[in-house]
Amino acid sequence: MTQGKTVLVTGSTSGIGLGIAEAFAGAGANVVINGFGDAEAAKQAVQKAGAAHGIRVVYHGADLSKPAEIEDLIRFAEKEFGRVDILVNNAGIQHVAPVEDFPVEKWDAIIALNLTSAFHTTRLVLPAQKAANWGRIINIASTHGLVASAQKSAYVAAKHGLVGFTKTVALETATTGVTVNAIAPGWVLTPLVQKQIDARKAKDGLSEEDAERELLGEKQPSLQFTTPEQLGALALFLASDAADNVRGVTWQVDGGWTAQ
Ligand code: NAD
């Protein structure tokens, strides 16, 4: 039941986070959005998705690689709405390079955002969720939380870490009304993946269509991108009463990638 609840989706100015924020708004939740880029456009899109319910959408531009800004974000959300009922840890970045050439500052930035930020948001929202005996924490991991690909050492390490973190906090909350789960998307056509398609186009002289086909063909047997809408629908299920006893899972939406 998400009607009237408050959801915080990190990194929700774009891609998957925006899709999840719109899904919750469409189900009647108030939304705290966060991220860089065009915040106003994202805010309007989420507001529109929730228009039928008269929800409220607010934005905070915390840089989630900075613990002090994360604290500020959570305090802001609490001031606006009282409590973060549903936390979606979604903000993430990618960098692709062999490990011996991996820029040290990129490694640090990926671990800080893709893994450590979820520790901070979780530790900060959990006391109020436990006091209310209801809460949902949904971590956007990746197939790369379960299997690896070359050249993605920091991302794969962070996402495997996030899957482990999900299980640990699910155990710590197992007898409460707070559930903690992860979603592991395969390829989703967002700016994060478009960069990798553009790199293939530049390297091999491929068309957009051929680069997409090659990218999908290597990993994703369905040969179709997962969509932010599909991930939003799964997040809504994990937040529903039907998912009360779903705890510590990592649910793939990957067109068969990890079935191989
Ligand atoms: P995206 O680039 O479209 O969106 C990333 C979001 O994070 C944006 O809102 C951006 O502004 C925000 N962000 C970036 N750095 C930030 C920071 N320091 N502080 C706060 N916000 C920040 O990417 P996406 O593809 O939608 O990815 C969202 C999540 O889904 C990531 O965790 C990513 O690892 C994961 N994921 C993506 C795919 C995919 O194929 N696109 C697959 C599996 C998992």
mmCIF file of N, CA, C and O and ligand atoms in Angstrom, residues 10-18 34-37 61-66 89-94 113-114 140-144 155 159 162 183-193 195-196 225 228 231 257, ligand 1:
data_model
loop_
_atom_site.group_PDB
_atom_site.id
_atom_site.type_symbol
_atom_site.label_atom_id
_atom_site.label_comp_id
_atom_site.label_asym_id
_atom_site.label_seq_id
_atom_site.Cartn_x
_atom_site.Cartn_y
_atom_site.Cartn_z
ATOM 1 N N THR A 10 16.719 7.964 -4.867
ATOM 2 C CA THR A 10 17.971 8.672 -5.151
ATOM 3 C C THR A 10 18.266 8.570 -6.646
ATOM 4 O O THR A 10 17.906 7.597 -7.307
ATOM 5 N N GLY A 11 18.906 9.600 -7.181
ATOM 6 C CA GLY A 11 19.233 9.609 -8.614
ATOM 7 C C GLY A 11 18.001 9.491 -9.484
ATOM 8 O O GLY A 11 17.941 8.679 -10.405
ATOM 9 N N SER A 12 16.995 10.336 -9.195
ATOM 10 C CA SER A 12 15.717 10.188 -9.902
ATOM 11 C C SER A 12 15.443 11.303 -10.900
ATOM 12 O O SER A 12 14.314 11.509 -11.317
ATOM 13 N N THR A 13 16.495 12.015 -11.320
ATOM 14 C CA THR A 13 16.300 13.024 -12.368
ATOM 15 C C THR A 13 16.412 12.404 -13.757
ATOM 16 O O THR A 13 16.257 13.102 -14.761
ATOM 17 N N SER A 14 16.678 11.094 -13.825
ATOM 18 C CA SER A 14 16.956 10.472 -15.124
ATOM 19 C C SER A 14 16.680 8.971 -15.051
ATOM 20 O O SER A 14 16.597 8.398 -13.960
ATOM 21 N N GLY A 15 16.515 8.358 -16.201
ATOM 22 C CA GLY A 15 16.574 6.901 -16.341
ATOM 23 C C GLY A 15 15.670 6.090 -15.420
ATOM 24 O O GLY A 15 14.474 6.377 -15.264
ATOM 25 N N ILE A 16 16.260 5.090 -14.794
ATOM 26 C CA ILE A 16 15.519 4.132 -13.971
ATOM 27 C C ILE A 16 14.905 4.826 -12.753
ATOM 28 O O ILE A 16 13.744 4.584 -12.398
ATOM 29 N N GLY A 17 15.674 5.695 -12.117
ATOM 30 C CA GLY A 17 15.187 6.389 -10.922
ATOM 31 C C GLY A 17 13.956 7.222 -11.226
ATOM 32 O O GLY A 17 12.977 7.227 -10.459
ATOM 33 N N LEU A 18 13.984 7.903 -12.357
ATOM 34 C CA LEU A 18 12.830 8.716 -12.755
ATOM 35 C C LEU A 18 11.616 7.805 -13.009
ATOM 36 O O LEU A 18 10.500 8.106 -12.561
ATOM 37 N N ASN A 34 15.858 13.333 -6.351
ATOM 38 C CA ASN A 34 17.263 13.719 -6.110
ATOM 39 C C ASN A 34 18.068 13.395 -7.355
ATOM 40 O O ASN A 34 17.697 12.513 -8.125
ATOM 41 N N GLY A 35 19.144 14.107 -7.545
ATOM 42 C CA GLY A 35 20.027 13.820 -8.679
ATOM 43 C C GLY A 35 20.498 15.105 -9.316
ATOM 44 O O GLY A 35 20.118 16.201 -8.892
ATOM 45 N N PHE A 36 21.318 14.955 -10.352
ATOM 46 C CA PHE A 36 21.862 16.117 -11.049
ATOM 47 C C PHE A 36 21.070 16.338 -12.334
ATOM 48 O O PHE A 36 20.166 15.589 -12.641
ATOM 49 N N GLY A 37 21.449 17.373 -13.086
ATOM 50 C CA GLY A 37 20.826 17.628 -14.394
ATOM 51 C C GLY A 37 19.547 18.430 -14.239
ATOM 52 O O GLY A 37 19.429 19.269 -13.336
ATOM 53 N N GLY A 61 19.073 18.325 -4.042
ATOM 54 C CA GLY A 61 20.190 18.059 -4.961
ATOM 55 C C GLY A 61 21.436 17.487 -4.307
ATOM 56 O O GLY A 61 22.541 17.680 -4.820
ATOM 57 N N ALA A 62 21.270 16.738 -3.199
ATOM 58 C CA ALA A 62 22.449 16.192 -2.507
ATOM 59 C C ALA A 62 23.346 15.399 -3.454
ATOM 60 O O ALA A 62 22.855 14.612 -4.260
ATOM 61 N N ASP A 63 24.644 15.606 -3.304
ATOM 62 C CA ASP A 63 25.625 14.746 -3.968
ATOM 63 C C ASP A 63 25.813 13.537 -3.056
ATOM 64 O O ASP A 63 26.354 13.644 -1.954
ATOM 65 N N LEU A 64 25.359 12.379 -3.529
ATOM 66 C CA LEU A 64 25.309 11.201 -2.650
ATOM 67 C C LEU A 64 26.661 10.536 -2.449
ATOM 68 O O LEU A 64 26.745 9.520 -1.762
ATOM 69 N N SER A 65 27.699 11.107 -3.028
ATOM 70 C CA SER A 65 29.023 10.598 -2.684
ATOM 71 C C SER A 65 29.548 11.326 -1.444
ATOM 72 O O SER A 65 30.652 11.055 -0.981
ATOM 73 N N LYS A 66 28.717 12.221 -0.876
ATOM 74 C CA LYS A 66 29.146 13.003 0.298
ATOM 75 C C LYS A 66 28.211 12.744 1.482
ATOM 76 O O LYS A 66 27.061 13.197 1.487
ATOM 77 N N ASN A 89 17.301 3.101 -3.216
ATOM 78 C CA ASN A 89 18.701 3.472 -3.456
ATOM 79 C C ASN A 89 19.031 3.160 -4.907
ATOM 80 O O ASN A 89 19.267 2.007 -5.270
ATOM 81 N N ASN A 90 19.002 4.204 -5.723
ATOM 82 C CA ASN A 90 19.122 3.996 -7.172
ATOM 83 C C ASN A 90 20.327 4.718 -7.796
ATOM 84 O O ASN A 90 20.857 4.253 -8.798
ATOM 85 N N ALA A 91 20.761 5.840 -7.224
ATOM 86 C CA ALA A 91 21.814 6.636 -7.886
ATOM 87 C C ALA A 91 23.036 5.769 -8.153
ATOM 88 O O ALA A 91 23.476 5.000 -7.294
ATOM 89 N N GLY A 92 23.570 5.880 -9.351
ATOM 90 C CA GLY A 92 24.747 5.080 -9.676
ATOM 91 C C GLY A 92 25.442 5.616 -10.906
ATOM 92 O O GLY A 92 24.841 6.311 -11.730
ATOM 93 N N ILE A 93 26.724 5.309 -11.005
ATOM 94 C CA ILE A 93 27.525 5.701 -12.169
ATOM 95 C C ILE A 93 28.341 4.493 -12.629
ATOM 96 O O ILE A 93 28.477 3.503 -11.897
ATOM 97 N N GLN A 94 28.901 4.621 -13.813
ATOM 98 C CA GLN A 94 29.682 3.538 -14.404
ATOM 99 C C GLN A 94 30.989 4.117 -14.936
ATOM 100 O O GLN A 94 31.038 5.293 -15.343
ATOM 101 N N LEU A 113 29.372 6.149 -4.417
ATOM 102 C CA LEU A 113 27.985 6.372 -4.836
ATOM 103 C C LEU A 113 27.208 5.052 -4.906
ATOM 104 O O LEU A 113 26.112 4.936 -4.343
ATOM 105 N N ASN A 114 27.761 4.056 -5.607
ATOM 106 C CA ASN A 114 26.983 2.840 -5.894
ATOM 107 C C ASN A 114 26.850 1.914 -4.688
ATOM 108 O O ASN A 114 25.985 1.053 -4.669
ATOM 109 N N ILE A 140 18.680 -0.690 -5.976
ATOM 110 C CA ILE A 140 18.820 -0.983 -7.403
ATOM 111 C C ILE A 140 20.250 -1.469 -7.627
ATOM 112 O O ILE A 140 21.197 -0.674 -7.702
ATOM 113 N N ALA A 141 20.369 -2.786 -7.666
ATOM 114 C CA ALA A 141 21.676 -3.411 -7.910
ATOM 115 C C ALA A 141 21.842 -3.529 -9.417
ATOM 116 O O ALA A 141 21.666 -2.556 -10.159
ATOM 117 N N SER A 142 22.112 -4.725 -9.909
ATOM 118 C CA SER A 142 22.350 -4.933 -11.343
ATOM 119 C C SER A 142 22.626 -6.412 -11.532
ATOM 120 O O SER A 142 22.976 -7.110 -10.562
ATOM 121 N N THR A 143 22.519 -6.891 -12.762
ATOM 122 C CA THR A 143 23.062 -8.231 -13.038
ATOM 123 C C THR A 143 24.515 -8.277 -12.561
ATOM 124 O O THR A 143 24.991 -9.324 -12.149
ATOM 125 N N HIS A 144 25.173 -7.124 -12.606
ATOM 126 C CA HIS A 144 26.562 -7.059 -12.159
ATOM 127 C C HIS A 144 26.700 -7.139 -10.638
ATOM 128 O O HIS A 144 27.809 -7.055 -10.113
ATOM 129 N N TYR A 155 32.388 -1.176 -10.602
ATOM 130 C CA TYR A 155 30.931 -1.307 -10.654
ATOM 131 C C TYR A 155 30.495 -2.688 -10.146
ATOM 132 O O TYR A 155 29.566 -2.812 -9.337
ATOM 133 N N LYS A 159 28.289 -3.388 -6.870
ATOM 134 C CA LYS A 159 26.965 -4.019 -6.971
ATOM 135 C C LYS A 159 26.918 -5.355 -6.217
ATOM 136 O O LYS A 159 25.897 -5.684 -5.612
ATOM 137 N N LEU A 162 26.451 -4.343 -2.781
ATOM 138 C CA LEU A 162 25.081 -3.889 -2.509
ATOM 139 C C LEU A 162 24.143 -5.084 -2.300
ATOM 140 O O LEU A 162 23.251 -5.043 -1.441
ATOM 141 N N ILE A 183 16.772 -5.087 -6.680
ATOM 142 C CA ILE A 183 16.364 -5.364 -8.054
ATOM 143 C C ILE A 183 17.635 -5.364 -8.902
ATOM 144 O O ILE A 183 18.489 -4.492 -8.735
ATOM 145 N N ALA A 184 17.735 -6.354 -9.779
ATOM 146 C CA ALA A 184 18.940 -6.475 -10.610
ATOM 147 C C ALA A 184 18.559 -6.386 -12.087
ATOM 148 O O ALA A 184 18.287 -7.398 -12.734
ATOM 149 N N PRO A 185 18.544 -5.164 -12.626
ATOM 150 C CA PRO A 185 18.213 -5.033 -14.041
ATOM 151 C C PRO A 185 19.369 -5.486 -14.925
ATOM 152 O O PRO A 185 20.534 -5.359 -14.560
ATOM 153 N N GLY A 186 19.014 -6.009 -16.100
ATOM 154 C CA GLY A 186 19.998 -6.154 -17.167
ATOM 155 C C GLY A 186 20.101 -4.817 -17.886
ATOM 156 O O GLY A 186 19.939 -3.766 -17.272
ATOM 157 N N TRP A 187 20.326 -4.855 -19.201
ATOM 158 C CA TRP A 187 20.463 -3.595 -19.948
ATOM 159 C C TRP A 187 19.146 -2.819 -19.982
ATOM 160 O O TRP A 187 18.107 -3.368 -20.356
ATOM 161 N N VAL A 188 19.219 -1.553 -19.592
ATOM 162 C CA VAL A 188 18.094 -0.623 -19.693
ATOM 163 C C VAL A 188 18.617 0.565 -20.499
ATOM 164 O O VAL A 188 19.717 1.064 -20.211
ATOM 165 N N LEU A 189 17.858 1.005 -21.481
ATOM 166 C CA LEU A 189 18.378 2.070 -22.358
ATOM 167 C C LEU A 189 18.235 3.438 -21.686
ATOM 168 O O LEU A 189 17.246 4.137 -21.874
ATOM 169 N N THR A 190 19.247 3.781 -20.887
ATOM 170 C CA THR A 190 19.280 5.068 -20.180
ATOM 171 C C THR A 190 20.580 5.779 -20.574
ATOM 172 O O THR A 190 21.450 5.167 -21.218
ATOM 173 N N PRO A 191 20.777 7.040 -20.127
ATOM 174 C CA PRO A 191 22.029 7.728 -20.448
ATOM 175 C C PRO A 191 23.280 6.933 -20.042
ATOM 176 O O PRO A 191 24.297 6.964 -20.729
ATOM 177 N N LEU A 192 23.174 6.169 -18.928
ATOM 178 C CA LEU A 192 24.322 5.382 -18.453
ATOM 179 C C LEU A 192 24.740 4.335 -19.491
ATOM 180 O O LEU A 192 25.928 4.094 -19.717
ATOM 181 N N VAL A 193 23.756 3.740 -20.156
ATOM 182 C CA VAL A 193 24.036 2.708 -21.165
ATOM 183 C C VAL A 193 24.292 3.339 -22.537
ATOM 184 O O VAL A 193 25.083 2.822 -23.328
ATOM 185 N N LYS A 195 26.003 5.823 -23.184
ATOM 186 C CA LYS A 195 27.449 6.117 -23.268
ATOM 187 C C LYS A 195 28.209 4.901 -23.786
ATOM 188 O O LYS A 195 29.156 5.015 -24.553
ATOM 189 N N GLN A 196 27.783 3.701 -23.354
ATOM 190 C CA GLN A 196 28.476 2.474 -23.768
ATOM 191 C C GLN A 196 28.136 2.138 -25.225
ATOM 192 O O GLN A 196 28.975 1.615 -25.963
ATOM 193 N N PHE A 225 15.669 -4.431 -24.411
ATOM 194 C CA PHE A 225 16.010 -3.672 -23.213
ATOM 195 C C PHE A 225 14.910 -3.836 -22.171
ATOM 196 O O PHE A 225 13.721 -3.890 -22.509
ATOM 197 N N PRO A 228 12.399 1.279 -17.678
ATOM 198 C CA PRO A 228 12.186 1.864 -16.347
ATOM 199 C C PRO A 228 10.767 1.592 -15.834
ATOM 200 O O PRO A 228 10.565 1.413 -14.626
ATOM 201 N N LEU A 231 10.638 -1.779 -14.214
ATOM 202 C CA LEU A 231 11.322 -1.755 -12.914
ATOM 203 C C LEU A 231 10.468 -1.017 -11.886
ATOM 204 O O LEU A 231 10.420 -1.404 -10.707
ATOM 205 N N TRP A 257 19.716 -12.880 -18.889
ATOM 206 C CA TRP A 257 21.175 -12.686 -18.793
ATOM 207 C C TRP A 257 21.800 -13.665 -17.783
ATOM 208 O O TRP A 257 22.749 -14.382 -18.096
HETATM 209 P P1 NAD B 1 21.249 7.453 -15.310
HETATM 210 O O1 NAD B 1 22.616 7.956 -15.629
HETATM 211 O O2 NAD B 1 20.135 7.648 -16.278
HETATM 212 O O3 NAD B 1 20.746 8.024 -13.913
HETATM 213 C C1 NAD B 1 21.595 8.131 -12.807
HETATM 214 C C2 NAD B 1 20.968 9.072 -11.804
HETATM 215 O O4 NAD B 1 21.883 9.212 -10.702
HETATM 216 C C3 NAD B 1 20.742 10.479 -12.365
HETATM 217 O O5 NAD B 1 19.570 11.016 -11.787
HETATM 218 C C4 NAD B 1 21.980 11.236 -11.873
HETATM 219 O O6 NAD B 1 21.791 12.635 -11.798
HETATM 220 C C5 NAD B 1 22.137 10.613 -10.501
HETATM 221 N N1 NAD B 1 23.461 10.794 -9.934
HETATM 222 C C6 NAD B 1 24.671 10.598 -10.505
HETATM 223 N N2 NAD B 1 25.658 10.905 -9.644
HETATM 224 C C7 NAD B 1 25.040 11.303 -8.498
HETATM 225 C C8 NAD B 1 25.507 11.751 -7.231
HETATM 226 N N3 NAD B 1 26.818 11.838 -6.959
HETATM 227 N N4 NAD B 1 24.598 12.102 -6.299
HETATM 228 C C9 NAD B 1 23.273 12.018 -6.554
HETATM 229 N N5 NAD B 1 22.773 11.598 -7.721
HETATM 230 C C10 NAD B 1 23.650 11.239 -8.682
HETATM 231 O O7 NAD B 1 21.484 5.906 -14.995
HETATM 232 P P2 NAD B 1 20.467 4.661 -14.893
HETATM 233 O O8 NAD B 1 20.841 3.719 -15.968
HETATM 234 O O9 NAD B 1 19.061 5.097 -14.743
HETATM 235 O O10 NAD B 1 20.996 4.011 -13.540
HETATM 236 C C11 NAD B 1 20.280 4.029 -12.319
HETATM 237 C C12 NAD B 1 20.728 2.862 -11.464
HETATM 238 O O11 NAD B 1 20.417 1.645 -12.136
HETATM 239 C C13 NAD B 1 22.233 2.829 -11.194
HETATM 240 O O12 NAD B 1 22.474 2.413 -9.880
HETATM 241 C C14 NAD B 1 22.729 1.794 -12.177
HETATM 242 O O13 NAD B 1 23.900 1.177 -11.745
HETATM 243 C C15 NAD B 1 21.563 0.829 -12.178
HETATM 244 N N6 NAD B 1 21.497 -0.053 -13.338
HETATM 245 C C16 NAD B 1 21.381 0.456 -14.595
HETATM 246 C C17 NAD B 1 21.306 -0.424 -15.663
HETATM 247 C C18 NAD B 1 21.140 0.050 -17.076
HETATM 248 O O14 NAD B 1 21.242 -0.788 -17.983
HETATM 249 N N7 NAD B 1 20.896 1.310 -17.325
HETATM 250 C C19 NAD B 1 21.361 -1.800 -15.443
HETATM 251 C C20 NAD B 1 21.495 -2.265 -14.155
HETATM 252 C C21 NAD B 1 21.553 -1.383 -13.094
#
